[in-house]
Short mmCIF file of C-alpha atoms in Angstrom, two decimals:
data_model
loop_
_atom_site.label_atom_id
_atom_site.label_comp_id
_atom_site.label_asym_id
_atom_site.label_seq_id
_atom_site.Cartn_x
_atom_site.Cartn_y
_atom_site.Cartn_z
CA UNK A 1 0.00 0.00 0.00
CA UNK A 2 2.14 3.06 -1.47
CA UNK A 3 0.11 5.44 -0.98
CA UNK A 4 -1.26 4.78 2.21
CA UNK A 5 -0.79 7.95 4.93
CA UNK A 6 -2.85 7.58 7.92
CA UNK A 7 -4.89 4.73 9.93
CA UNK A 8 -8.20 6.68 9.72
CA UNK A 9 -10.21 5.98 12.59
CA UNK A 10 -7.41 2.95 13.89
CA UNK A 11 -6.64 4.80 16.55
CA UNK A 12 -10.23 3.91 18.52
CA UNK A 13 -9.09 1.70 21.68
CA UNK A 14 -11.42 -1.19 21.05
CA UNK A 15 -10.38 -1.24 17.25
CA UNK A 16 -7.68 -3.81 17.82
CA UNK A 17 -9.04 -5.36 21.31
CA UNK A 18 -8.65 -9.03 19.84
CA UNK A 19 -5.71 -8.81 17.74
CA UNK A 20 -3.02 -10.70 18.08
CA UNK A 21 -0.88 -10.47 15.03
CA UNK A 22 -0.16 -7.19 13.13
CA UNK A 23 1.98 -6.57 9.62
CA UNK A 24 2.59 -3.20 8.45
CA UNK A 25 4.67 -4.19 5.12
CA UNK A 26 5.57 -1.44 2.34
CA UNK A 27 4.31 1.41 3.26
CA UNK A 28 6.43 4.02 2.80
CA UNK A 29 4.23 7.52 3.53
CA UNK A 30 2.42 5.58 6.40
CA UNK A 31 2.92 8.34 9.26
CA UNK A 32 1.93 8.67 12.78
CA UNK A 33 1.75 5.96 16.06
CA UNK A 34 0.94 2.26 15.86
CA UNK A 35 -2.45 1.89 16.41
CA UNK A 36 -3.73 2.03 20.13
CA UNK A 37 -5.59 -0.84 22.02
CA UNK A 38 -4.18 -3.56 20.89
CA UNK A 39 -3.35 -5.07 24.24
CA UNK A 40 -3.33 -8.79 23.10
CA UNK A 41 -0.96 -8.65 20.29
CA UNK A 42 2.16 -11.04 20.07
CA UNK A 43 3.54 -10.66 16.73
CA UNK A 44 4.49 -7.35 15.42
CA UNK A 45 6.23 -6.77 11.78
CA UNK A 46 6.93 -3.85 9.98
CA UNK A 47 9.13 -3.49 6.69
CA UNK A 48 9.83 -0.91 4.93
CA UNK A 49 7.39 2.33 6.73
CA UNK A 50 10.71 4.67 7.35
CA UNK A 51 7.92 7.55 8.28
CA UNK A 52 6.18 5.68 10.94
CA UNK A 53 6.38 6.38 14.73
CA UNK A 54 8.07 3.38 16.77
CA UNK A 55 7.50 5.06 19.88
CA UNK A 56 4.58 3.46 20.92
CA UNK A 57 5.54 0.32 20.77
CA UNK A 58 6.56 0.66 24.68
CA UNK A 59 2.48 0.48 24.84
CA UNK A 60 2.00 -3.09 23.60
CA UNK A 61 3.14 -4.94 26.56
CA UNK A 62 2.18 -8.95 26.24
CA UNK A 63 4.44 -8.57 22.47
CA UNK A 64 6.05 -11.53 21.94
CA UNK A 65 7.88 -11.29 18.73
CA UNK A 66 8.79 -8.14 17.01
CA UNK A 67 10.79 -7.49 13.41
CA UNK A 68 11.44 -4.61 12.07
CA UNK A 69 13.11 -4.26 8.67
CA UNK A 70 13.93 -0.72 7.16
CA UNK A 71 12.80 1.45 10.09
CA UNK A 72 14.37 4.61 11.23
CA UNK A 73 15.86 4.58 14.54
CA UNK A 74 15.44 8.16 15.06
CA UNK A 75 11.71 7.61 15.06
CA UNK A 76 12.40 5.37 18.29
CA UNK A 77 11.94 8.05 21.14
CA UNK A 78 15.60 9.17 21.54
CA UNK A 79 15.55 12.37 22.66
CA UNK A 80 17.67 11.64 25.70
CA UNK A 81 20.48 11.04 23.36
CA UNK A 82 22.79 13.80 22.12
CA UNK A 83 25.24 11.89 20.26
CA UNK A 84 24.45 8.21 20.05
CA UNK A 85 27.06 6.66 21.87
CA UNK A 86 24.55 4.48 23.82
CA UNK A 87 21.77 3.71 21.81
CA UNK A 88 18.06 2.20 23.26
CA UNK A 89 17.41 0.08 20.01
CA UNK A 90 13.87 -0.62 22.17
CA UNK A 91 12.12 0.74 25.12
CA UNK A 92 11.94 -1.40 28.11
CA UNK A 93 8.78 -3.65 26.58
CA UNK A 94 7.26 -6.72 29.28
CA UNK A 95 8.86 -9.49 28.25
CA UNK A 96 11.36 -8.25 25.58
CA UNK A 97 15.03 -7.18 26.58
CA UNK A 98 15.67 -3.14 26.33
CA UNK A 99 18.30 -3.85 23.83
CA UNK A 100 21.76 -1.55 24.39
CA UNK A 101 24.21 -1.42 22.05
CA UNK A 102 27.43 0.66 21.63
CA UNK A 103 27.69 2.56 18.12
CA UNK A 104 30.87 3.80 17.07
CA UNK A 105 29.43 6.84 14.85
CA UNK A 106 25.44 7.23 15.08
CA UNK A 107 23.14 5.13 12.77
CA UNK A 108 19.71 6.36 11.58
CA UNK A 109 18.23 3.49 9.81
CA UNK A 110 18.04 -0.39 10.54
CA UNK A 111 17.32 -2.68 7.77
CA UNK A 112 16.60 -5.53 9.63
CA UNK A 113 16.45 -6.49 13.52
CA UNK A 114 14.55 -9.21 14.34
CA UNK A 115 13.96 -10.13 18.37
CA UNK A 116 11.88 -12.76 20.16
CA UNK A 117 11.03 -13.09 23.60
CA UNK A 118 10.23 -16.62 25.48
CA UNK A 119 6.88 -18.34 25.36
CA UNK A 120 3.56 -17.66 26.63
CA UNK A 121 3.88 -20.72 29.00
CA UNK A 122 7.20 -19.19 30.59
CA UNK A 123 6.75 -17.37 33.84
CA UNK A 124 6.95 -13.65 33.24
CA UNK A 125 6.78 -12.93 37.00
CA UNK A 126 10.46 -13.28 37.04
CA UNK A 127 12.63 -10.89 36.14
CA UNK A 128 13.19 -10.90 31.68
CA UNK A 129 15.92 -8.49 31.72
CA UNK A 130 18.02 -11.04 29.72
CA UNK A 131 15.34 -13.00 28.24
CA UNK A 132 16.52 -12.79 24.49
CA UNK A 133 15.82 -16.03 22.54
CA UNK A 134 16.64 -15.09 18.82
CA UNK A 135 18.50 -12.32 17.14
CA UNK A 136 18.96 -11.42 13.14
CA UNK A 137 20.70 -8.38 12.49
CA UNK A 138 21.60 -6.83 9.46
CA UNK A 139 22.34 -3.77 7.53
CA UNK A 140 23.60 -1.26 9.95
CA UNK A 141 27.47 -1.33 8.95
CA UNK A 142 30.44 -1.89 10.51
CA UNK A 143 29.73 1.07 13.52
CA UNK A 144 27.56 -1.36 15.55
CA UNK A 145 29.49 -3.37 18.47
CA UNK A 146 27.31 -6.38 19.76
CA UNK A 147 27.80 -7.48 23.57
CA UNK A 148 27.11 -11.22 22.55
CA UNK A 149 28.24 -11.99 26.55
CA UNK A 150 25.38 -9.86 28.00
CA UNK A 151 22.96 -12.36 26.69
CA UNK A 152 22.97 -16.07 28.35
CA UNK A 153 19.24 -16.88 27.28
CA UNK A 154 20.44 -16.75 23.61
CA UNK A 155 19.34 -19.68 21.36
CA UNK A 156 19.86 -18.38 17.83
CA UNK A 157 21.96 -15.63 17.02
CA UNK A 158 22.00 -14.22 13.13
CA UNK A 159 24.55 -11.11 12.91
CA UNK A 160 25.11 -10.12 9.65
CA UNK A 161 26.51 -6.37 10.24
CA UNK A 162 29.18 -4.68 12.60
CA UNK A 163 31.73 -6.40 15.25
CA UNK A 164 30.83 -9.21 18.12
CA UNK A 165 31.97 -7.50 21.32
CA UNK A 166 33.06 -10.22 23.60
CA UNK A 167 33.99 -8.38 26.69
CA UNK A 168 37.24 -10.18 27.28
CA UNK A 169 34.79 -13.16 28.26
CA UNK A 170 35.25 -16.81 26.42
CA UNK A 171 31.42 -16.84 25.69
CA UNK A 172 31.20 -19.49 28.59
CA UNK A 173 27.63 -17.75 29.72
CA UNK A 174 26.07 -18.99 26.38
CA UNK A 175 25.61 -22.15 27.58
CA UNK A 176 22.09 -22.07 25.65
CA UNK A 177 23.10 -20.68 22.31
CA UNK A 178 22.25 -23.20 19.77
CA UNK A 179 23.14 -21.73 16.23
CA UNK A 180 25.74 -18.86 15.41
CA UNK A 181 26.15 -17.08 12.29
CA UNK A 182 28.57 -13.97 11.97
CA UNK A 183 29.20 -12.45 8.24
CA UNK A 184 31.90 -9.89 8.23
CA UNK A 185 34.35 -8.28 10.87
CA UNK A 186 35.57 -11.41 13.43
CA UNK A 187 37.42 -12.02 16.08
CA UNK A 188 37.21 -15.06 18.69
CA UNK A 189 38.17 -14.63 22.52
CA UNK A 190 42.09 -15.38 22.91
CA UNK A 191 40.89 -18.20 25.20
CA UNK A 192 38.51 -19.62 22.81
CA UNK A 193 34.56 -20.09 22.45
CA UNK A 194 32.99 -21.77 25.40
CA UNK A 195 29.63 -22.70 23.64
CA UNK A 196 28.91 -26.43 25.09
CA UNK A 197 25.39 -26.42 23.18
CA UNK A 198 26.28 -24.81 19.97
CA UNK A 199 25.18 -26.96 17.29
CA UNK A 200 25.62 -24.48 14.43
CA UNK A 201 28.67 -21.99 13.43
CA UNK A 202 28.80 -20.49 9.92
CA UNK A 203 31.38 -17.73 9.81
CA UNK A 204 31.29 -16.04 6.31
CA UNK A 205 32.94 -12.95 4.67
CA UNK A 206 35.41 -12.79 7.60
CA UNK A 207 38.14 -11.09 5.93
CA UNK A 208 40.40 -10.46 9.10
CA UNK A 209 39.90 -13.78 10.67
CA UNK A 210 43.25 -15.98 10.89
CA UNK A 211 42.49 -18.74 12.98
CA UNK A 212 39.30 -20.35 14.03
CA UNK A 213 38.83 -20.39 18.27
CA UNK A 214 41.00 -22.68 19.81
CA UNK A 215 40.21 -25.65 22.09
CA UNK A 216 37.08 -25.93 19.79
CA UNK A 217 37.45 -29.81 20.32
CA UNK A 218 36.52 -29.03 24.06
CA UNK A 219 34.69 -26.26 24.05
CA UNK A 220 32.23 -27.13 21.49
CA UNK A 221 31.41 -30.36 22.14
CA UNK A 222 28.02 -30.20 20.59
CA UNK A 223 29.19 -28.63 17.38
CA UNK A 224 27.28 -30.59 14.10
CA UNK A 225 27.54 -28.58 11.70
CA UNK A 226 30.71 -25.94 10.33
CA UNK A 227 30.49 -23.75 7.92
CA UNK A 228 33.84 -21.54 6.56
CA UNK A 229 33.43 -19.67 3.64
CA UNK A 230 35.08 -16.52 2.05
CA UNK A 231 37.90 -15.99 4.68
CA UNK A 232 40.25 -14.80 3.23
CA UNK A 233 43.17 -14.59 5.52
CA UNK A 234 42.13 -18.13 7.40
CA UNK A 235 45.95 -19.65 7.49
CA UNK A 236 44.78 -22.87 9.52
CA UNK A 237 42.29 -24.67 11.56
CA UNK A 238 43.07 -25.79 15.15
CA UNK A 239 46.42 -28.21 15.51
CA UNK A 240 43.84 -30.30 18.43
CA UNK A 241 41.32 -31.06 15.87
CA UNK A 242 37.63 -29.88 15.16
CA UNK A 243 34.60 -31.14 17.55
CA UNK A 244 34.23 -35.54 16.86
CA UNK A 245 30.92 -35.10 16.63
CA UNK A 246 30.70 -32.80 13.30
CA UNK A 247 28.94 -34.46 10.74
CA UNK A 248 28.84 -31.86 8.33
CA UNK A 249 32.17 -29.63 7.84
CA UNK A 250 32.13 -26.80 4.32
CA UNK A 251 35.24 -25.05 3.76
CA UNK A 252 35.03 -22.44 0.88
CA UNK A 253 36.83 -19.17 -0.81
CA UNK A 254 39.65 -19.76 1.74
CA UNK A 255 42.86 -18.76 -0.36
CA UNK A 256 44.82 -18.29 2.42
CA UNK A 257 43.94 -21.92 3.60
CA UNK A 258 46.87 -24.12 2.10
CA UNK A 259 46.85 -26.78 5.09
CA UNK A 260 45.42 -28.92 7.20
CA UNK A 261 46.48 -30.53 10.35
CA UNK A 262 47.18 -34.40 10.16
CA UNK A 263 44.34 -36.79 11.10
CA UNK A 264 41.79 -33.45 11.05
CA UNK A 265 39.54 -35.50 8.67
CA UNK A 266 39.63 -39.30 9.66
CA UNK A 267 39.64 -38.25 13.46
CA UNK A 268 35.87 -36.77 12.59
CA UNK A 269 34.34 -40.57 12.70
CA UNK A 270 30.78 -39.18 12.31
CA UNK A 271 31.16 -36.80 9.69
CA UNK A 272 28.64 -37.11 6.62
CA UNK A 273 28.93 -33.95 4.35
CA UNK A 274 32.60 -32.63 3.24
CA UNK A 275 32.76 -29.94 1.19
CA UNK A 276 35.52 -28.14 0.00
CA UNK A 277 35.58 -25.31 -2.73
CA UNK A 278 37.60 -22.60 -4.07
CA UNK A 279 40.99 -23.19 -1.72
CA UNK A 280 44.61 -23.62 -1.92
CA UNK A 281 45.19 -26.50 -0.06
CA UNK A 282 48.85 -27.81 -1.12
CA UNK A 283 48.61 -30.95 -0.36
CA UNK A 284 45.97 -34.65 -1.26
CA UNK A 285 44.06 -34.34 1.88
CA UNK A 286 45.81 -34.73 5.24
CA UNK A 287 47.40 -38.03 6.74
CA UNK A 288 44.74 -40.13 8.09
CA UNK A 289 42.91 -39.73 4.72
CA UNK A 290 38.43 -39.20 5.33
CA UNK A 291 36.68 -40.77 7.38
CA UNK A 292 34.85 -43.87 6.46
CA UNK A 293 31.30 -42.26 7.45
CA UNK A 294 31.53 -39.89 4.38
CA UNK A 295 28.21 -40.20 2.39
CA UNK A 296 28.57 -36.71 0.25
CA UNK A 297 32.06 -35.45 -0.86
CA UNK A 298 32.06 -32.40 -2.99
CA UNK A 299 35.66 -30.84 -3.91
CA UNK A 300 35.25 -27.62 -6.31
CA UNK A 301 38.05 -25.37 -7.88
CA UNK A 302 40.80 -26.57 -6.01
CA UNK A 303 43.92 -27.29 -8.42
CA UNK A 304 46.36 -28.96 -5.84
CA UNK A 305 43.81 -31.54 -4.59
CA UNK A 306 42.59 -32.08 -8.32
CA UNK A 307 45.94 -32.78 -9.33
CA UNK A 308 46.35 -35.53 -6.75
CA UNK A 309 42.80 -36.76 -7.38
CA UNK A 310 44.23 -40.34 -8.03
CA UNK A 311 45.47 -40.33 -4.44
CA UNK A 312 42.12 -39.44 -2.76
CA UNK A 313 41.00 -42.47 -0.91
CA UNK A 314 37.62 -43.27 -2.02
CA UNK A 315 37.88 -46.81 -1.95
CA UNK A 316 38.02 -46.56 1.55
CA UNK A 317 35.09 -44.71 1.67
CA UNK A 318 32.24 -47.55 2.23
CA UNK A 319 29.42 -45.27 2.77
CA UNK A 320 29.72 -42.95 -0.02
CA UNK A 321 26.94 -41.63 -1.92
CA UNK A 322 27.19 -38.08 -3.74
CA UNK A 323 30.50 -37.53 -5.20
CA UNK A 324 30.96 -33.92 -7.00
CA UNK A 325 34.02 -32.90 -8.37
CA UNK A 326 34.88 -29.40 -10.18
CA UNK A 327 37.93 -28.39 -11.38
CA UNK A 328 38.74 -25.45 -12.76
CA UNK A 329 38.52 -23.75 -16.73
CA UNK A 330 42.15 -22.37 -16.38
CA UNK A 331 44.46 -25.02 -17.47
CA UNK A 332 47.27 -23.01 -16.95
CA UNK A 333 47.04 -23.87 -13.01
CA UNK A 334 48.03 -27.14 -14.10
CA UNK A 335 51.23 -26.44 -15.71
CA UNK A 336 52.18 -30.31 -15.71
CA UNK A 337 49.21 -32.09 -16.19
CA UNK A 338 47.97 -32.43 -19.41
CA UNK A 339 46.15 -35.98 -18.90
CA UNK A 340 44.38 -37.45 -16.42
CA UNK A 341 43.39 -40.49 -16.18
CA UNK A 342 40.33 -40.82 -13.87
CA UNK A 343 39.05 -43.49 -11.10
CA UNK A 344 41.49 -46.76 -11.93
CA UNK A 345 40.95 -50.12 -10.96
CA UNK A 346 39.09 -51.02 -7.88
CA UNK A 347 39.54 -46.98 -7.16
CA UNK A 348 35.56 -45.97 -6.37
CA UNK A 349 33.27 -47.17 -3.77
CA UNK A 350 30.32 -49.49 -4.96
CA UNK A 351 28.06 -47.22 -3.02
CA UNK A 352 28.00 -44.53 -4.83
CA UNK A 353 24.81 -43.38 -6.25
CA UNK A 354 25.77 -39.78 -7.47
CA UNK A 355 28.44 -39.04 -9.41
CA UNK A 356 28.88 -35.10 -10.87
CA UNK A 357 32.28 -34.00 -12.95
CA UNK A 358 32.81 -30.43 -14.00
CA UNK A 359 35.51 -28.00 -15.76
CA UNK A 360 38.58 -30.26 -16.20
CA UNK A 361 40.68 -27.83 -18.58
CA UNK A 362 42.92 -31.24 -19.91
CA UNK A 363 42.43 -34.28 -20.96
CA UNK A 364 40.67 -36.89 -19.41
CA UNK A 365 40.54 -40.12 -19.86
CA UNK A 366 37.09 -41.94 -17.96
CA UNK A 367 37.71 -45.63 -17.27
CA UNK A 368 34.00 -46.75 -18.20
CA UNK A 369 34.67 -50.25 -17.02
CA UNK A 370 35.59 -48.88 -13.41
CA UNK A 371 32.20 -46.93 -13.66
CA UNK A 372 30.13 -50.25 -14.95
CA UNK A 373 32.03 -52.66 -12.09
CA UNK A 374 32.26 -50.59 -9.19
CA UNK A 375 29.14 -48.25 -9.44
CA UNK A 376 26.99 -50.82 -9.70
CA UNK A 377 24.26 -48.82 -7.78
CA UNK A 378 25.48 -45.51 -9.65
CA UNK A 379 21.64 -43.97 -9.98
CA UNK A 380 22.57 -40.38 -11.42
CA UNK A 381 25.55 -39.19 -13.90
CA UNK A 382 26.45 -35.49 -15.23
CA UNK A 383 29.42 -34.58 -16.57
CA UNK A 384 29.52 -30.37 -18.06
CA UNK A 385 32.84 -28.84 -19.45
CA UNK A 386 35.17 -31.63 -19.87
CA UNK A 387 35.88 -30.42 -23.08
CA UNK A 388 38.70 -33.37 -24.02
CA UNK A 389 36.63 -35.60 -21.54
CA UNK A 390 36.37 -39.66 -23.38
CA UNK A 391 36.03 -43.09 -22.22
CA UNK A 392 39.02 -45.36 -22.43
CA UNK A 393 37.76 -48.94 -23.48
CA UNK A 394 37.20 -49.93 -26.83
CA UNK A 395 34.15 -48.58 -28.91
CA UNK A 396 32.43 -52.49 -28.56
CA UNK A 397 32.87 -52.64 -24.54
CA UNK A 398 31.71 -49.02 -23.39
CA UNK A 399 28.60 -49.73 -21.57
CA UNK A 400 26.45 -47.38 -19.14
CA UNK A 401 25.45 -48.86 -15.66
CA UNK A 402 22.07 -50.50 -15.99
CA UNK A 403 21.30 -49.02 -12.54
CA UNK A 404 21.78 -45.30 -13.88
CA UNK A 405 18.45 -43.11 -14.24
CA UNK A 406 19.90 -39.69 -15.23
CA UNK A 407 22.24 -39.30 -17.42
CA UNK A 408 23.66 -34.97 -18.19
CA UNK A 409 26.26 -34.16 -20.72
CA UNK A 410 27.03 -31.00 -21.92
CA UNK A 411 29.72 -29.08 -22.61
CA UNK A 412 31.84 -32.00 -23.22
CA UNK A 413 31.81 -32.75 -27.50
CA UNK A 414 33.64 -35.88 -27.05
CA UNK A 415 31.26 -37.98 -24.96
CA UNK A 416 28.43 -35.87 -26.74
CA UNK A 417 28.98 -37.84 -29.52
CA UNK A 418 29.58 -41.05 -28.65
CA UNK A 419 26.20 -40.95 -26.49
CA UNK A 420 24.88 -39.31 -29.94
CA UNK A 421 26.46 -42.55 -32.19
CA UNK A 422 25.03 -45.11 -29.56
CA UNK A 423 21.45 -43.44 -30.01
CA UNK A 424 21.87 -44.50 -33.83
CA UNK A 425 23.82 -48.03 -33.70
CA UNK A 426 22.17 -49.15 -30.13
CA UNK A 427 19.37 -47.55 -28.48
CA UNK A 428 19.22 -50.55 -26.14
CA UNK A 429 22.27 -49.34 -24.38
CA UNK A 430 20.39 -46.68 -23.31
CA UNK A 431 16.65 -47.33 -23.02
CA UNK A 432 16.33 -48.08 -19.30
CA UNK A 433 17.45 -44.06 -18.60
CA UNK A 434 14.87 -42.50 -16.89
CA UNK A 435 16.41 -39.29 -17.79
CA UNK A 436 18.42 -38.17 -20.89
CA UNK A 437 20.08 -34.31 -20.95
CA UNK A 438 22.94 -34.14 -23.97
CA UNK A 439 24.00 -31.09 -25.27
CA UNK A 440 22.03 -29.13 -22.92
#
């Protein structure tokens, strides 16, 4: 509603006696309070009204769950602020936390904040001074500093803009945080990240970050899932190991990343998902080799592990599954390699059901009777931009799993047209595919 100004007659006290969830979305000339009476609302959301007074919302006090996406924080009743040092981001509301936080220069718009309060079924007799559940911040640059310590009730914390003020402590008072995702400036306590719930850490766009906390093998014994992407100065991950409980671990757009400690891998024995993309890591992958509970393996634009992709140990791998590898279009990374002979004898595990290869820049040479012995449950096949891609055994023996259902080419003229001459000469090679994509 664009064009919307005022609430008309809203403003009656019994207007909104029974409401209990209000969304004010897109309306940027909507001026004046939030409408009056409703004292049962739990949800509030409002996106996008920059001209509409946030001072009442100190009046709606059994609220529940507020958001608030491109808002103006002026409009929030600060007029006991000179110069925004200290900022009241909301007014003490019954149940919700009166939000501080300490700006370096003063902000006057938020783009999104959104806060949560406990359930209904808690008891708000007691004091809910800390009582902030979930947290999603984003947009208000790099001037806002976040006191992550000065909030032990947090479950969920989403903090996409400024800098995570620790206080000096190790984040051992967020003994109930659950899931943690920072995207930008980072730094971790000295003494590491006491978190012994903490499921969930994605760290993303971290360009100053070095290391990764230490001790996180102790201190986040809970950790499941790991996510490292687009750190650019990340040198290495802890020499003690990552949590043994991980079972899902993505590394990505880490250029700085060139090793990784021995025995990091195999030591995580429950680890399901590896993924690895876009990083310098000199080396095949550690001593130890993966762990045998692998079931999805994607490597991706990573020149130094392609190069030793004979080496990779996926025989060992006996629960494999999804298998994706990408190298890169540049073949002048690969200065020495201008053939590659992929998966021989007895190299892939006969549980593989996905198989995906992408942007080899040399020669390759595909060992079909590998593919037809050992992938004998092999359900899906793609291969895109293997441009010198072809199968090794004679014309008379190439044969295409009887399991497979999907089978994508493209990009690759080579196997294009042998797949193209065996539609001509023997369609019966092919006729159990559920799915056929050549060419693209």
């Amino acid at each position: 509603m664009y064009r919307w100004r005022n609430w008309w007659d809203c403003q009656v006290p019994k207007t909104f006696a029974r409401l209990k969830e209000l969304y004010v979305l897109h309306c940027p000339d909507l001026r004046g309070d939030l409408p009056r009476g409703a004292s049962r609302l739990k949800r509030l959301e409002i996106d996008d009204c920059p001209e509409l007074d946030l001072a009442s919302l100190v009046n709606f006090s059994g609220l529940l769950t507020l958001k608030l996406a491109r808002v103006r924080l002026e409009l929030l009743n600060l007029d006991t602020v000179q110069e925004p040092e200290e900022l009241d981001v909301l007014h003490p509301i019954a149940g919700l936390l009166p939000l501080r936080l300490r700006l370096d220069s003063p902000i006057t718009s938020l783009e999104t904040a959104c806060f949560s309060s406990p359930p209904e079924t808690e008891d708000r007799s007691k004091d809910n001074r800390w009582s902030l559940h979930y947290l999603h911040i984003k947009g208000v640059g790099d001037s806002l500093h976040f006191p992550i310590t000065s909030f032990p009730q947090l479950n969920y914390l989403d903090f996409r803009s400024g800098l995570l003020d620790w206080h000096g402590g190790n984040g051992s008072c967020l003994e109930r945080l659950y899931d943690l995702t920072i995207y930008g400036t980072l730094h971790f306590p000295k003494e590491g990240l006491c978190a012994h719930n903490l499921t969930t850490l994605v760290i993303r766009g971290s360009h100053s970050l070095e290391a990764l906390p230490k001790r996180m093998r102790s201190t986040l014994t809970s950790l499941r899932l790991l996510s490292v992407e687009m750190c650019t100065e990340l040198e290495s991950f802890p020499e003690d190991g990552l949590p043994t409980d991980l079972t899902t671990l993505t590394i990505s757009k880490c250029r700085n990343l060139k090793v990784l400690p021995d025995r990091m891998l195999s030591s995580l024995t429950s680890l399901q998902s590896l993924s690895i993309e876009s990083c310098n890591i000199r080396q095949s992958f550690p001593e130890g080799g993966l762990p045998a509970s692998l079931r999805t393996l994607c490597i991706k634009d990573c020149p130094w592990l392609l190069m030793n992709l004979n080496n990779w140990p996926l025989r060992s791998l006996v629960s494999l599954e999804h298998l994706e590898i990408r190298g890169v279009r540049n073949v002048h990374l690969f200065p020495e390699r201008d053939l590659l002979h992929l998966f021989p004898e007895r190299d892939l595990p006969t549980t593989l059901t996905h198989l995906c290869l992408k942007n080899f820049p040399f020669r390759v040479i595909l060992n079909s009777s590998e593919l037809q012995r050992s992938c004998s449950q092999l359900e899906e096949l793609k291969i895109s931009y293997c441009k010198e891609a072809k199968f090794e055994a004679e014309e008379h023996k190439r044969e295409i799993s009887r399991s497979l259902c999907s089978l994508e080419i493209y990009g690759s003229p080579l196997l294009e047209e042998w797949i193209h001459r065996e539609l001509e000469r023997n369609p019966s090679k092919i006729s159990h595919l559920c799915r056929i994509n050549i060419g693209g």
